[in-house]
Structures are given as C-alpha cells and as structure tokens.
Short mmCIF file of C-alpha atoms and ligand atoms in Angstrom, two decimals:
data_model
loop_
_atom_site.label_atom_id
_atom_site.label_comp_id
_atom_site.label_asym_id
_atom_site.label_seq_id
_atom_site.Cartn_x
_atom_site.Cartn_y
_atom_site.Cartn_z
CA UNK A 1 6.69 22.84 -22.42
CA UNK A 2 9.24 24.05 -20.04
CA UNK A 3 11.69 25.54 -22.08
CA UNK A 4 13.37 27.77 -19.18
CA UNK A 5 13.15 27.52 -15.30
CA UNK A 6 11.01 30.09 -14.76
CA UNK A 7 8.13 28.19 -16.89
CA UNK A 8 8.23 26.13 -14.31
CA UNK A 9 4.87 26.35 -12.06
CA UNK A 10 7.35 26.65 -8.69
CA UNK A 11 9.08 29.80 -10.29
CA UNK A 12 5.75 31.06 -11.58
CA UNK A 13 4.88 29.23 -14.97
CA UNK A 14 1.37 27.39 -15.49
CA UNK A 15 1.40 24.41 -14.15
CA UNK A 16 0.90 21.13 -16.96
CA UNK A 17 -2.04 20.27 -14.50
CA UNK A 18 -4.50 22.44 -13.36
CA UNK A 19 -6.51 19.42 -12.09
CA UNK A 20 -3.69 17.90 -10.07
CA UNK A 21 -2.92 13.81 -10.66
CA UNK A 22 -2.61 12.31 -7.45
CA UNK A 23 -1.45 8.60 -6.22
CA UNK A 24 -4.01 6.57 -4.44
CA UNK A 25 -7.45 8.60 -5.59
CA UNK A 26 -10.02 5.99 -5.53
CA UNK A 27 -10.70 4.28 -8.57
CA UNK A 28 -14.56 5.37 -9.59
CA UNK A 29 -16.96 2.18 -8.68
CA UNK A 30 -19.69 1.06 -11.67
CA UNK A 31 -22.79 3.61 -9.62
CA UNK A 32 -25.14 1.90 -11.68
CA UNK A 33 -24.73 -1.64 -9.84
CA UNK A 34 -23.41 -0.12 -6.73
CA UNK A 35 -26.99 1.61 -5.93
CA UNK A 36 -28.89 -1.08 -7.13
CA UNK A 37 -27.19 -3.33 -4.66
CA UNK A 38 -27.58 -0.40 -2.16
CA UNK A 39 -31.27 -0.62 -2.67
CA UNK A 40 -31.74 -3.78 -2.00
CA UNK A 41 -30.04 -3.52 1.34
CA UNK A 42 -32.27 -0.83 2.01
CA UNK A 43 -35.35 -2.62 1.34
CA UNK A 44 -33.89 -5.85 3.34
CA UNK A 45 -33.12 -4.34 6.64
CA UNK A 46 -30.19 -6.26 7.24
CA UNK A 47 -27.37 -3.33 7.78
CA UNK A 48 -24.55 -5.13 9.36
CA UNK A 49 -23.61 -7.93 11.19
CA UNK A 50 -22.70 -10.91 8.66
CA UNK A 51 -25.52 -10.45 6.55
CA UNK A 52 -25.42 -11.37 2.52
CA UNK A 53 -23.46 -8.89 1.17
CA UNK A 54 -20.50 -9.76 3.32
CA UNK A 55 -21.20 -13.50 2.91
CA UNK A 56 -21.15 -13.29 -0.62
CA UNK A 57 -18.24 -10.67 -0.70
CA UNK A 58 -16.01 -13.36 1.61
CA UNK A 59 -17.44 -16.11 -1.12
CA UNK A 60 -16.07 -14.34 -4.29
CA UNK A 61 -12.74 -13.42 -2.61
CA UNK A 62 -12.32 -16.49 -1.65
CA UNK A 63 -12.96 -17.61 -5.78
CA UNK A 64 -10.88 -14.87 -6.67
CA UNK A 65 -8.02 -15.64 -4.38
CA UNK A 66 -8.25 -19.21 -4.62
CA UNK A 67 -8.21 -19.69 -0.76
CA UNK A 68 -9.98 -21.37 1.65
CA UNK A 69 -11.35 -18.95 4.02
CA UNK A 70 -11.84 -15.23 3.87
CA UNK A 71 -13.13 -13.23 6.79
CA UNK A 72 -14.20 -9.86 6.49
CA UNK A 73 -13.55 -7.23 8.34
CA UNK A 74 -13.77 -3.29 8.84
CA UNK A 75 -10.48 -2.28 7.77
CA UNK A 76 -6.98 -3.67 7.22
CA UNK A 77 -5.29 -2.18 10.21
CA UNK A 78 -8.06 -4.89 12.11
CA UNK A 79 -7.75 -7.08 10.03
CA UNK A 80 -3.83 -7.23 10.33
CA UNK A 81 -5.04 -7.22 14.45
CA UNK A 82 -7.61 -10.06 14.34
CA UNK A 83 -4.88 -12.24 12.60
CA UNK A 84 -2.47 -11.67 15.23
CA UNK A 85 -4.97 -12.16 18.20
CA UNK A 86 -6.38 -15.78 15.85
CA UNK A 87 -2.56 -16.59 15.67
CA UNK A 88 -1.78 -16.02 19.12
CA UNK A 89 1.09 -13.94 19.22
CA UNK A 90 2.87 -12.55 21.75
CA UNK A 91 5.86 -10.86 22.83
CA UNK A 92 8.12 -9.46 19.46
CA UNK A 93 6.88 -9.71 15.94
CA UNK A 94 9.46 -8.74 12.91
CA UNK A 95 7.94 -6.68 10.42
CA UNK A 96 9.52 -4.30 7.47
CA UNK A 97 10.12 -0.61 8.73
CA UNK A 98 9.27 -0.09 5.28
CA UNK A 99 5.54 -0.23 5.13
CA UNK A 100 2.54 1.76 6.10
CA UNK A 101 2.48 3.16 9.71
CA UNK A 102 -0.66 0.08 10.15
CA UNK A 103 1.88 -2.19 9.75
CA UNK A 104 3.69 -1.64 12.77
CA UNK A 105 0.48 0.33 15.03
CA UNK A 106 -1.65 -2.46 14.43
CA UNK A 107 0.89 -4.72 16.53
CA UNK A 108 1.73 -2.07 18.98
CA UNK A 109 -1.68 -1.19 19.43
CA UNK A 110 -2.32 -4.95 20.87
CA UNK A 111 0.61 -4.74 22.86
CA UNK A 112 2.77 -6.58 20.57
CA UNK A 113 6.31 -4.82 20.18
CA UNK A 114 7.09 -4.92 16.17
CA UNK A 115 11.13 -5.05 15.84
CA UNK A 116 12.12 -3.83 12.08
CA UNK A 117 14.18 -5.93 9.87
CA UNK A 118 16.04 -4.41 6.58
CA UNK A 119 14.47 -5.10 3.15
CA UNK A 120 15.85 -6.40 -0.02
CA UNK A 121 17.15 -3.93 -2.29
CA UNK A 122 15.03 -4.81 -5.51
CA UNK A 123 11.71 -6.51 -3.92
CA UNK A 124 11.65 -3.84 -1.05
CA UNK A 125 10.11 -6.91 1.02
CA UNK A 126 11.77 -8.45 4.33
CA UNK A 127 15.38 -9.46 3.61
CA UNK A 128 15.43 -12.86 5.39
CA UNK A 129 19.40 -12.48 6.14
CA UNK A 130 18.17 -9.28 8.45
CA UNK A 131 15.23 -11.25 9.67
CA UNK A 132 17.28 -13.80 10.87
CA UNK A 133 19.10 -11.29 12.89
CA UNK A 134 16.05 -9.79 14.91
CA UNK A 135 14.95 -13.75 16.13
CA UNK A 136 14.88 -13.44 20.01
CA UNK A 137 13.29 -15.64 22.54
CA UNK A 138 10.49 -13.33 22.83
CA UNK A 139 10.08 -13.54 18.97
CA UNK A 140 6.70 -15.28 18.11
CA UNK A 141 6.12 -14.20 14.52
CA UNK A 142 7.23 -13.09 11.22
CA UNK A 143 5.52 -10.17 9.62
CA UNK A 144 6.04 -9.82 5.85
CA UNK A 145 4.74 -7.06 3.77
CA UNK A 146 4.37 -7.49 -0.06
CA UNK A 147 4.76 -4.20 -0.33
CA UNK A 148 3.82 -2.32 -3.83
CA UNK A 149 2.43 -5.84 -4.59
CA UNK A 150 5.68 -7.05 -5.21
CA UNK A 151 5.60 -10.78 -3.20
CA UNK A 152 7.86 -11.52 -0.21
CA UNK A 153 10.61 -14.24 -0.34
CA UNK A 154 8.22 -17.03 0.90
CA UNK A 155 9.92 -19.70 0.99
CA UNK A 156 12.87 -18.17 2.90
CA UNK A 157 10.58 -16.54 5.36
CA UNK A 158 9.14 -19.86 5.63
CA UNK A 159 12.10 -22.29 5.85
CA UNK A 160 13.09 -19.08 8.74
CA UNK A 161 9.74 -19.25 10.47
CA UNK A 162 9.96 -22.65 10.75
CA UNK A 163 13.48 -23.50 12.45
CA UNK A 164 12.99 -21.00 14.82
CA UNK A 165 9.18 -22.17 15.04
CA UNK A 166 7.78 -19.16 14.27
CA UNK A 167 4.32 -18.42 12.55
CA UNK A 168 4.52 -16.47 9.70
CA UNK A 169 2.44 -13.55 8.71
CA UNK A 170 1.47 -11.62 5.88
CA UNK A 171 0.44 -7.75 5.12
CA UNK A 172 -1.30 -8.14 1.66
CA UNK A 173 -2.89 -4.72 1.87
CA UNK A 174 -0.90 -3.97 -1.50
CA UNK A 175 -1.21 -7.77 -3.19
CA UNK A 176 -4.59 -8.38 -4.19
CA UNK A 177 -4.38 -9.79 -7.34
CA UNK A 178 -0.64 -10.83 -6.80
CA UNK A 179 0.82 -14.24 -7.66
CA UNK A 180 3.84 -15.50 -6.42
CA UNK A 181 5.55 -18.64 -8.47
CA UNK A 182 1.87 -19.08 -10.30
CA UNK A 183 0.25 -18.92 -6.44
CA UNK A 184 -2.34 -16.43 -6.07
CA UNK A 185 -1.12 -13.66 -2.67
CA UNK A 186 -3.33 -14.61 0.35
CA UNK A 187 -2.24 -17.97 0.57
CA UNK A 188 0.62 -18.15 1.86
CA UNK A 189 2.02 -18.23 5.65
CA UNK A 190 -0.58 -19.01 8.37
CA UNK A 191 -2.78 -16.10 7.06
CA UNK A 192 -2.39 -12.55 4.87
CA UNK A 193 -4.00 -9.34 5.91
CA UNK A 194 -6.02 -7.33 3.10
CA UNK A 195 -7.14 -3.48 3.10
CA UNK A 196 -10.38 -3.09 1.07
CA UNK A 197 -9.49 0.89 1.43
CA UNK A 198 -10.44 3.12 -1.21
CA UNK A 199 -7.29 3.70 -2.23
CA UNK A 200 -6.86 0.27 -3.17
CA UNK A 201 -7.01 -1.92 -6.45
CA UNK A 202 -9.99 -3.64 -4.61
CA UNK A 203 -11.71 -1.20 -2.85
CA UNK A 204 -15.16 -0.75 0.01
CA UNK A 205 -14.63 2.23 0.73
CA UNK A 206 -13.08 0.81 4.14
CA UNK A 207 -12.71 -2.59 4.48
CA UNK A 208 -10.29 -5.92 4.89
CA UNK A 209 -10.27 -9.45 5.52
CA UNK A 210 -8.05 -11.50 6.54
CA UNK A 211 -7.52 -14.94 4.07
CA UNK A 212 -6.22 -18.05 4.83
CA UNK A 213 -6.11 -21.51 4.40
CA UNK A 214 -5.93 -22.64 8.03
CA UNK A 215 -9.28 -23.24 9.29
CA UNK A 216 -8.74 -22.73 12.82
CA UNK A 217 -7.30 -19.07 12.39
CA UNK A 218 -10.35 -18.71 10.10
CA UNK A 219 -12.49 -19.80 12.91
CA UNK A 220 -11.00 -17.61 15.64
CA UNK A 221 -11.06 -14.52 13.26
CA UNK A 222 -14.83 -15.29 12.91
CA UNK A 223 -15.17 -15.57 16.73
CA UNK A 224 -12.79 -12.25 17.64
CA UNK A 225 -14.57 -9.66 15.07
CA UNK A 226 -18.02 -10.24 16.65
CA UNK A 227 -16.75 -9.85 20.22
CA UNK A 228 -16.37 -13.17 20.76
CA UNK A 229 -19.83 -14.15 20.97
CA UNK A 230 -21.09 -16.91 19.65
CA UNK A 231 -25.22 -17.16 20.65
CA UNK A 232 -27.71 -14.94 22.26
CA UNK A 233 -25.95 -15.82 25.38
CA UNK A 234 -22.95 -17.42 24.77
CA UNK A 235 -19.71 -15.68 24.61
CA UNK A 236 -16.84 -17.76 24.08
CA UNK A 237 -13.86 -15.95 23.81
CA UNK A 238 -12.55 -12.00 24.03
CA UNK A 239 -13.00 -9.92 21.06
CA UNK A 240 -13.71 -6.79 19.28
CA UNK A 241 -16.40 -5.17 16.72
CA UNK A 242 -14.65 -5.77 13.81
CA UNK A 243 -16.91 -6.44 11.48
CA UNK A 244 -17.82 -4.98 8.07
CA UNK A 245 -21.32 -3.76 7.16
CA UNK A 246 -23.34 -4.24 4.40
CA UNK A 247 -22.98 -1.04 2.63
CA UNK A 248 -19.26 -1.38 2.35
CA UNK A 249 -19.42 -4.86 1.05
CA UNK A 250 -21.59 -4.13 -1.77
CA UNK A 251 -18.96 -1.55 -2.59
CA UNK A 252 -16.46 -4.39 -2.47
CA UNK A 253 -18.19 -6.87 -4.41
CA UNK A 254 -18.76 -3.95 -6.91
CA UNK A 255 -15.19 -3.50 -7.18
CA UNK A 256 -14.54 -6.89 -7.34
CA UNK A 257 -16.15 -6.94 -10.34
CA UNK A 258 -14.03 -4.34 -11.85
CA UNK A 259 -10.52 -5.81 -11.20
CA UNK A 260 -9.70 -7.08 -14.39
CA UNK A 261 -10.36 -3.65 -16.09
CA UNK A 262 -8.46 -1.74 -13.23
CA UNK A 263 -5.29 -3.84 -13.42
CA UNK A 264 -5.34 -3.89 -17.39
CA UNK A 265 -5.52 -0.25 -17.05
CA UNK A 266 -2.72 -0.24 -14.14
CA UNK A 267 -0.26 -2.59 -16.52
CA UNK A 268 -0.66 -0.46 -19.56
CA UNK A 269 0.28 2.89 -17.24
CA UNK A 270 3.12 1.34 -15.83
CA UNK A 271 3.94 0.07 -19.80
CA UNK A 272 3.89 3.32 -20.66
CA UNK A 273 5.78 5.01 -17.32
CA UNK A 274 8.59 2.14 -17.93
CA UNK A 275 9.13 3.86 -21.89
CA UNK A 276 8.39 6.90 -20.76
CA UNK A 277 11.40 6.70 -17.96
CA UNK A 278 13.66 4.69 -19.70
CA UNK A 279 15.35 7.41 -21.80
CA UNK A 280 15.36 9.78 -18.44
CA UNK A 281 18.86 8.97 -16.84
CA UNK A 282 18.36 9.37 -12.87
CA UNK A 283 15.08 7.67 -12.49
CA UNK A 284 14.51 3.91 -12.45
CA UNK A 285 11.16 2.32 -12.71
CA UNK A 286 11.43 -0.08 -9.49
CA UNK A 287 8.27 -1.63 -9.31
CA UNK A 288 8.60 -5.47 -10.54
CA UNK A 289 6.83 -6.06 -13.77
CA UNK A 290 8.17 -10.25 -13.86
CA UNK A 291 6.64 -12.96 -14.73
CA UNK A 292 4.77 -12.58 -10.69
CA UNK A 293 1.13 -11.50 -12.01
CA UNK A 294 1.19 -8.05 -10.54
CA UNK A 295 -1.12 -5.71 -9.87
CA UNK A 296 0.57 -2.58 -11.05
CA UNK A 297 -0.81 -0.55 -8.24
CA UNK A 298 2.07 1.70 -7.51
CA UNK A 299 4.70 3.11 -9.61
CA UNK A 300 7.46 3.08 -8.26
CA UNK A 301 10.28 5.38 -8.96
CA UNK A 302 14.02 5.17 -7.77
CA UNK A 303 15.82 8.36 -8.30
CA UNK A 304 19.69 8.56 -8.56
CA UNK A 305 22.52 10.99 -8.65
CA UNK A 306 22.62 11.45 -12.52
CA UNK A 307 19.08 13.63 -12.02
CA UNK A 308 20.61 16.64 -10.38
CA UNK A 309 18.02 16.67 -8.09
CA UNK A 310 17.20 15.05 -4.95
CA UNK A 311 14.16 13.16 -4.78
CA UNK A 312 12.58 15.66 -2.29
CA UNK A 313 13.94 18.78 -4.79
CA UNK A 314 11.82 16.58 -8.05
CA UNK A 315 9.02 16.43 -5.83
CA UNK A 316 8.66 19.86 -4.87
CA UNK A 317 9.13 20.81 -8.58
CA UNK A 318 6.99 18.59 -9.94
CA UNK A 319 4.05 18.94 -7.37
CA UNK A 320 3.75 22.57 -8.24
CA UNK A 321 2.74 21.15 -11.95
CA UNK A 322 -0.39 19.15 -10.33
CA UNK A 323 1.59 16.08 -10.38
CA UNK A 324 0.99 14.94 -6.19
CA UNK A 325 3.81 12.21 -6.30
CA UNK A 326 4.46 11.14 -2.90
CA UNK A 327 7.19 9.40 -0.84
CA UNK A 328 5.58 6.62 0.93
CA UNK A 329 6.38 5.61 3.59
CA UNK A 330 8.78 8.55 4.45
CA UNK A 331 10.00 8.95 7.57
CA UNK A 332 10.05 5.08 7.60
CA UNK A 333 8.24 3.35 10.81
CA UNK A 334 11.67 3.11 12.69
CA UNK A 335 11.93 7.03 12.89
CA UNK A 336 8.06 7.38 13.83
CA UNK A 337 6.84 7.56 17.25
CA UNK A 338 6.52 5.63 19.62
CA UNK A 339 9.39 3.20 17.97
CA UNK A 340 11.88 6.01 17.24
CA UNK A 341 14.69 6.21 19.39
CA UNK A 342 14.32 2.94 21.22
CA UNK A 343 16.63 -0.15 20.40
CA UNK A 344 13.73 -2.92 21.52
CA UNK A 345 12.13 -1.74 17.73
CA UNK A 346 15.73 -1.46 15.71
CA UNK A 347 18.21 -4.13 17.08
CA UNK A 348 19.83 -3.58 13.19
CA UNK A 349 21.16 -1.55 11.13
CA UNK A 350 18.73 -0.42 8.12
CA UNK A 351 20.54 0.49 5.34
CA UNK A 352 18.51 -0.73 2.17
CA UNK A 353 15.55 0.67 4.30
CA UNK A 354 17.31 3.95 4.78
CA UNK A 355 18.16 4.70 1.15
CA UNK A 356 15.35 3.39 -0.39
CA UNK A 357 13.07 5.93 2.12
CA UNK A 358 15.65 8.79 0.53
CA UNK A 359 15.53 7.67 -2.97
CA UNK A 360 11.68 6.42 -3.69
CA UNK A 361 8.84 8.16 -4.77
CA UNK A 362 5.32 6.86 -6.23
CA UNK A 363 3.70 8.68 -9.31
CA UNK A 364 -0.30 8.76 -10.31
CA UNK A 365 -1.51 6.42 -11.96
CA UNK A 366 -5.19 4.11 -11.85
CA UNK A 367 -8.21 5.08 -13.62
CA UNK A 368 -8.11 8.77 -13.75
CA UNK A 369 -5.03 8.53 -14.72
CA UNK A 370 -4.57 8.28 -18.96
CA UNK A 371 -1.24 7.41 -21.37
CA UNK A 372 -1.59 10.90 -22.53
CA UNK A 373 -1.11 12.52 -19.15
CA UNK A 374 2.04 9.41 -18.60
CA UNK A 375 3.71 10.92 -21.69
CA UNK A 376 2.89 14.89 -20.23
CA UNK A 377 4.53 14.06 -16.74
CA UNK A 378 7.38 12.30 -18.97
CA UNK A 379 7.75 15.72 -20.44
CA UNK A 380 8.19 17.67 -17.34
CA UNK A 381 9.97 15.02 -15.54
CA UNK A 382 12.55 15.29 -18.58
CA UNK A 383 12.68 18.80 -18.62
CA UNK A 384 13.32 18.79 -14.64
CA UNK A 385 16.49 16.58 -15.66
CA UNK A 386 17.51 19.20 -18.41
CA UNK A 387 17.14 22.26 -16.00
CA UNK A 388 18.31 20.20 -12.52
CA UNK A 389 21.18 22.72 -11.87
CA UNK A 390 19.05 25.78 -12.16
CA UNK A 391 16.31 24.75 -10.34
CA UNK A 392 18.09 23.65 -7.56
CA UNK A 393 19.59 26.83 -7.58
CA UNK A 394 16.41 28.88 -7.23
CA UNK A 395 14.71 26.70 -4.98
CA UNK A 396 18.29 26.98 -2.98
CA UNK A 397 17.68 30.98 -3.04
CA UNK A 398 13.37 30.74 -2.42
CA UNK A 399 13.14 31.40 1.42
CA UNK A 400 9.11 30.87 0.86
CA UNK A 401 9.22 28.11 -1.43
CA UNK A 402 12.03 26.22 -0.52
CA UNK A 403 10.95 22.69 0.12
CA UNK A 404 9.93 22.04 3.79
CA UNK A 405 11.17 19.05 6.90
CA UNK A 406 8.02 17.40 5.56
CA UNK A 407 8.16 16.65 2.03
CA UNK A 408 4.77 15.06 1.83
CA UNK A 409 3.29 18.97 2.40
CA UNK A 410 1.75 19.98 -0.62
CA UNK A 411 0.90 23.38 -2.29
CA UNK A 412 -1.83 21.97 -3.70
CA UNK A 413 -5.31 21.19 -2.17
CA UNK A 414 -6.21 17.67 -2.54
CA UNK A 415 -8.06 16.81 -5.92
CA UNK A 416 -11.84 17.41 -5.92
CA UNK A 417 -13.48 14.43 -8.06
CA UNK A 418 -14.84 15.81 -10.63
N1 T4K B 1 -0.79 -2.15 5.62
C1 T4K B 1 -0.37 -1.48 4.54
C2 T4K B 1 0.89 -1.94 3.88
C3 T4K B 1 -1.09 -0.39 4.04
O1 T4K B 1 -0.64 0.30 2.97
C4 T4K B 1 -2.28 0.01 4.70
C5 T4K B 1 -3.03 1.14 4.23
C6 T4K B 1 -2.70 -0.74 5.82
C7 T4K B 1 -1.93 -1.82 6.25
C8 T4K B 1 -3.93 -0.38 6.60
O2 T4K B 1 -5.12 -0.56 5.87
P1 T4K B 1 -6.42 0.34 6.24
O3 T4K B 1 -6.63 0.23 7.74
O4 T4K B 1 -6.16 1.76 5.78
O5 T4K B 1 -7.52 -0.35 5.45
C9 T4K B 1 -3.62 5.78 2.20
C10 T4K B 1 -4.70 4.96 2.87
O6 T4K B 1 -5.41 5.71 3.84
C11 T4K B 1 -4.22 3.71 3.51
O7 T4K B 1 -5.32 2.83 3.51
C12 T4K B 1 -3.10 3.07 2.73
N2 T4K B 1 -2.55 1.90 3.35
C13 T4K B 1 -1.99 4.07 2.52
C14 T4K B 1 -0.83 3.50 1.75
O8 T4K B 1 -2.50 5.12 1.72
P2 T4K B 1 -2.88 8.23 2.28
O9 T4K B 1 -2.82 9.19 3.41
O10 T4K B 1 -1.68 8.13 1.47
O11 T4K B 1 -4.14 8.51 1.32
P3 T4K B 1 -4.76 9.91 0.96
O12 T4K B 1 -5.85 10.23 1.94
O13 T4K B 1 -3.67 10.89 0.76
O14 T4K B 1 -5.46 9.57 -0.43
C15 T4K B 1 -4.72 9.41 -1.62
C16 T4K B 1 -5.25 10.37 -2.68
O15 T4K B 1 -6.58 10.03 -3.04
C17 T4K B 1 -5.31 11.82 -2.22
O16 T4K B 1 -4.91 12.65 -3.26
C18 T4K B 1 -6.77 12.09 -1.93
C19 T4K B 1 -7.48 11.12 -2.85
N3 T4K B 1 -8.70 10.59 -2.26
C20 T4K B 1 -8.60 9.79 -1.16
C21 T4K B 1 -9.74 9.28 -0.58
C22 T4K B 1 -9.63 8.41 0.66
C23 T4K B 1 -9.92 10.89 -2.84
O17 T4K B 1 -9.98 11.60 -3.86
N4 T4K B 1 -11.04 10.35 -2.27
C24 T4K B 1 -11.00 9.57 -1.16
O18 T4K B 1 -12.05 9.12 -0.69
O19 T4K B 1 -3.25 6.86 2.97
#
C-alpha cells in the first residue's frame, strides 16, 4: 500500500513487484507436446524447406482462420514484404504512422515509400477521410493495420481502394483470432500479413504467413519465399529465403493449440482491468471489447488530464513498482528515421496520431499475468492518482531519476522467466 509518496519504489519504497510484469512476455508453450513434436523432426531429417510441420501449420491456420490459403513464412516483417512483392506494388503505399516500426520498414526496405495517414480516434486503425487525402498517382496500395486487434474500417478502405483502383492490404500481426462483422481477420483485402512472434497470441517463436483468399497472390507468395525457384533447375521468378523451418512451426502449431485458453485468459484480464479502471478518473480502458470477437491481446490505456500525471510521469512511477507498461509505438513511425522530416512520408496533418502517441500506454497482461496482480496494479495505479501532485513534484526536483527523452528506458532489467 502506498500510503505516502515516499512508499513509492521511485522515492525509495518496495516496489509491489519484485518480479516485474511486463507486456508482450511470451506466453509459456505446452513443453510436453512441443518436444515430442521436436523429436520427431529430429528423427525425420527434414529441417526446413516446406516440410510437414509447416504444411500442416499453413493447414490448421487456414481451419482456424477460415481462409483459403496460408503461406508461411519466417517472420511478419517478410511476410508483410512477400505480400507486397505477390501484389505488385509500386511507387507509394498508405499505411498508419501508428503501428510497429515493420509496418512502415518492411515497405521501405523494398523500395516502396509508405506515406502515413491519421487514425480514427476510438479504433486507432486508418481513418479513411485521411486516407483519402494521401491518394496520389504514384499511390498503388492501401496498408491497414488492425492494430491492438481492433479491425480496420473494411468496407471504407475497400469502397476507397477500389475507386481509386487500389489493392488493399492488411497488417494482421495483432488480429489473429479477430472477427470483423462475424468474419474471421485474414480475410479481408487482397491479403493480411501475420507475425507468429513470441510475443504474440499465436506464437513460433519467429514466424508469419501471409493469408488470403486470392489464389494467385497465394501462388506468388509460394514462388517469392523459396527464391523463386520452382524445380531443380527451374527458377521462375525473383525471390528471397523466406521461409519458415520446421522447428518454429511445431512451436506454432503448439500454440495453435493453446489459443482458446490464451484468449479466455486475455478476456477475463481485460474484464478485470476494465473494473479495475473504471472507478480511476484519468485513465480509460481503450481497447474495444464489442461485439468484434477480440483477442484481448493488449490493454490499452488512454490517460487524461484528471490523473495529474502525464502518461510518461505514470510510467516512470509505476515501472519502478515492476509494472513494465510501455508506450507503443512512441515516437510514432512519422518521427522515426528515415521518414522523419521529409513531406513524401507525411503529406497530412496527424493529429489523432499525435495525441494518441502522447496519451497511450499498454499494461501486462497474458498468461503470467493473474486477476490478483490486475487488482495490485489497480491499487498502485489508484494511489498514483491520489498522490499525482506530489509525485510530480519530486520527480520535478530528482535530477537522477527524473524521467528521460526516451520513456521506453527502464530501471528495471527485463524479466527472467522463471
Ligand atoms: N506489424 C506489426 C503491427 C507488429 O506489431 C509487428 C511486430 C510486425 C509487423 C513485425 O512482426 P515480426 O517481424 O516481429 O514477426 C515486440 C516484437 O519484437 C515485435 O514482434 C512486435 N511487433 C512488437 C509490437 O513487439 P518489443 O521490443 O516490444 O518486445 P520485447 O523484446 O520488449 O519483449 C516484450 C517483453 O517480453 C519484454 O519484457 C521481454 C519479454 N520477452 C520477450 C521475448 C522475445 C521474454 O521474456 N522472452 C522473449 O523471448 O517488440
């Protein structure tokens, strides 16, 4: 209990968690049928390229997903690159400065120039008025992100896409297991990128795919992650090594097998965050909980003038108590390099986008993660309210502990997972 400032951890106090809760730590796979799979591999011989494990991986995604094709690959930053290169895309592509760096790298790292449109202020996806805004004749695609699994305005990004004769893209790497309208995320557009990351809901270690229910991109994503080659001494088309090996999928298809339990888990924590929050004036739970089957992946937090605090200020504070909240995706890709600075990536204003970036922050939550320690970071994230003036006051006056540029730098080593 922090009854005065100084019992808080920052000032000096114990910190509520001496094991620190982070955001993203990799929800523990079943090692039981994770090594047995592992064996078998072993005893097969067949590592990598396309063998069963990735087969059957693509097969139960595909079940899962309810799409027609899934392709597999080593990561979703390639997989968001082999969908591009399938789709044939050129020139400007107008993606959310909102997102993961990956978003916007991926493209540039192809030689694609990714402009940034504003988001909407509740979904935190593309706002299609700003999209419409960025459409050049150099534009060749539509880049939405459903970011914190909350699903992009489809149908606007579609009836968009389509005047201007567009394709239109998706970055699911925060969907799986996201339904928009009753439609299961990954089918919509001309194809959806996936991360299989660890830090995901559906993890393999590292890993993506890229879904879709156009068989031709399907086809071309086949050709372009096995460097185009399609016989001993046949190669059709350019490409890259982009494909994901054995050991990874049988992670995959072992956490696969675990979804339902991780998103029941993920629904009850944000449950409880939502009660926990709601009598805390200043902080908003903003992650969508509708009637969209959501993953519950992140929780996200919207913090507002009644704290006392500024978002960076809470974080600091509450860091120090072994709470590693985080402020994804801080400094927002416009203000990264190489796009900062240079009107060819930011032809619009960003408002929503800039706010948001000052006013978000993501709490822990997944597996390791109980109700018990929801109601303990309630606590402190209460008693942070109740004290706001006085700790923004001492952190005001502490030269060595006064919260850096860089919010994201923590006092705290990263989690060991024991
Ligand atoms: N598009 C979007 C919208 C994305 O969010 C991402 C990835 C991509 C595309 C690209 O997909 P990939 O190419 O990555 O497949 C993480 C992930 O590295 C990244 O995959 C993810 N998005 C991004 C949102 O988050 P960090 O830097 O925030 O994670 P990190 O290393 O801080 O880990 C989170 C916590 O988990 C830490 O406390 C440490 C702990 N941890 C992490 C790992 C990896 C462990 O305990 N064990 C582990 O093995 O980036």
């Amino acid at each position: 209990m922090k009854r005065t400032v100084n019992d808080f951890a920052i000032f000096g106090g114990q910190p509520e968690f001496p094991q620190p809760l982070a955001v993203g730590r990799p929800n523990r796979l079943d090692s039981d049928r994770l090594l047995n799979r592992i064996q078998k591999i072993l005893k097969s011989g067949q590592l990598t390229n396309d063998g069963p494990a990735v087969q059957e991986f693509e097969e139960r995604v595909c079940e899962h997903l309810n799409v027609g094709n899934c392709v597999a690959v080593c990561n979703g930053t390639v997989a968001l690159q082999i969908m591009a290169v399938a789709a044939d895309l050129t020139g400007e592509v107008i993606v959310p400065s909102l997102t993961f760096i990956a978003t916007a790298h991926a493209l540039n790292w192809i030689g694609l120039t990714p402009v940034f449109a504003d988001v909407d202020e509740n979904t935190h996806t593309l706002c299609p008025e700003s999209v419409a805004k960025c459409i050049t004749p150099r534009t060749t695609a539509i880049l939405g992100v459903h970011l914190w699994g909350n699903p992009c305005d489809t149908m606007s990004l579609k009836t968009l896409a389509d005047r201007h004769n567009l394709r239109l893209l998706f970055d699911a790497s925060h969907a799986f297991g996201c339904e928009s309208n009753g439609v299961p995320i990954g089918n919509f557009g001309d194809a959806e990128a996936i991360s299989f990351h660890a830090t995901k809901v559906v993890q393999a270690i590292e890993g993506g795919a890229v879904v879709t229910n156009n068989d031709e991109i399907a086809a071309k994503c086949r050709l372009l992650r096995n460097f185009g080659i399609t016989g001993f001494t046949q190669i059709e088309s350019a490409g890259t090594n982009g494909k994901l090996n054995e050991l990874c999928a049988t992670a995959g298809l072992t956490s696969l097998e675990s979804i339902e339990t991780v998103v029941a888990h993920n629904r009850r924590n944000l449950e409880t965050y939502e009660d926990v929050l709601d009598s805390i004036p200043g902080l908003q739970c903003a992650t969508i909980s509708s009637a969209d089957r959501q993953n519950a992946h992140y929780v996200v937090v919207r913090t507002g003038q009644e704290l006392g605090l500024s978002r960076d200020e809470l974080l600091t504070t509450i860091r120090a108590e072994g709470i590693f909240a985080r402020s994804y995706f801080v400094p927002g890709c416009h203000r990264a390099a190489p796009y900062v600075g240079n009107s060819i990536h930011t032809p619009v204003a960003l408002p929503v986008t800039e706010r948001l970036l000052s006013e978000l922050m993501q709490l822990p939550t997944g597996l390791s993660v109980s109700a018990t320690d929801i109601r303990k970071i309630g606590c402190v994230l209460q008693n942070a309210r109740r004290h706001a003036s006085g700790i923004r006051s001492a952190l005001a006056s502490q030269t060595n502990l006064r919260h850096s540029e860089d919010p994201d730098t923590s006092p705290f080593p990263v989690p060991n997972a024991a």
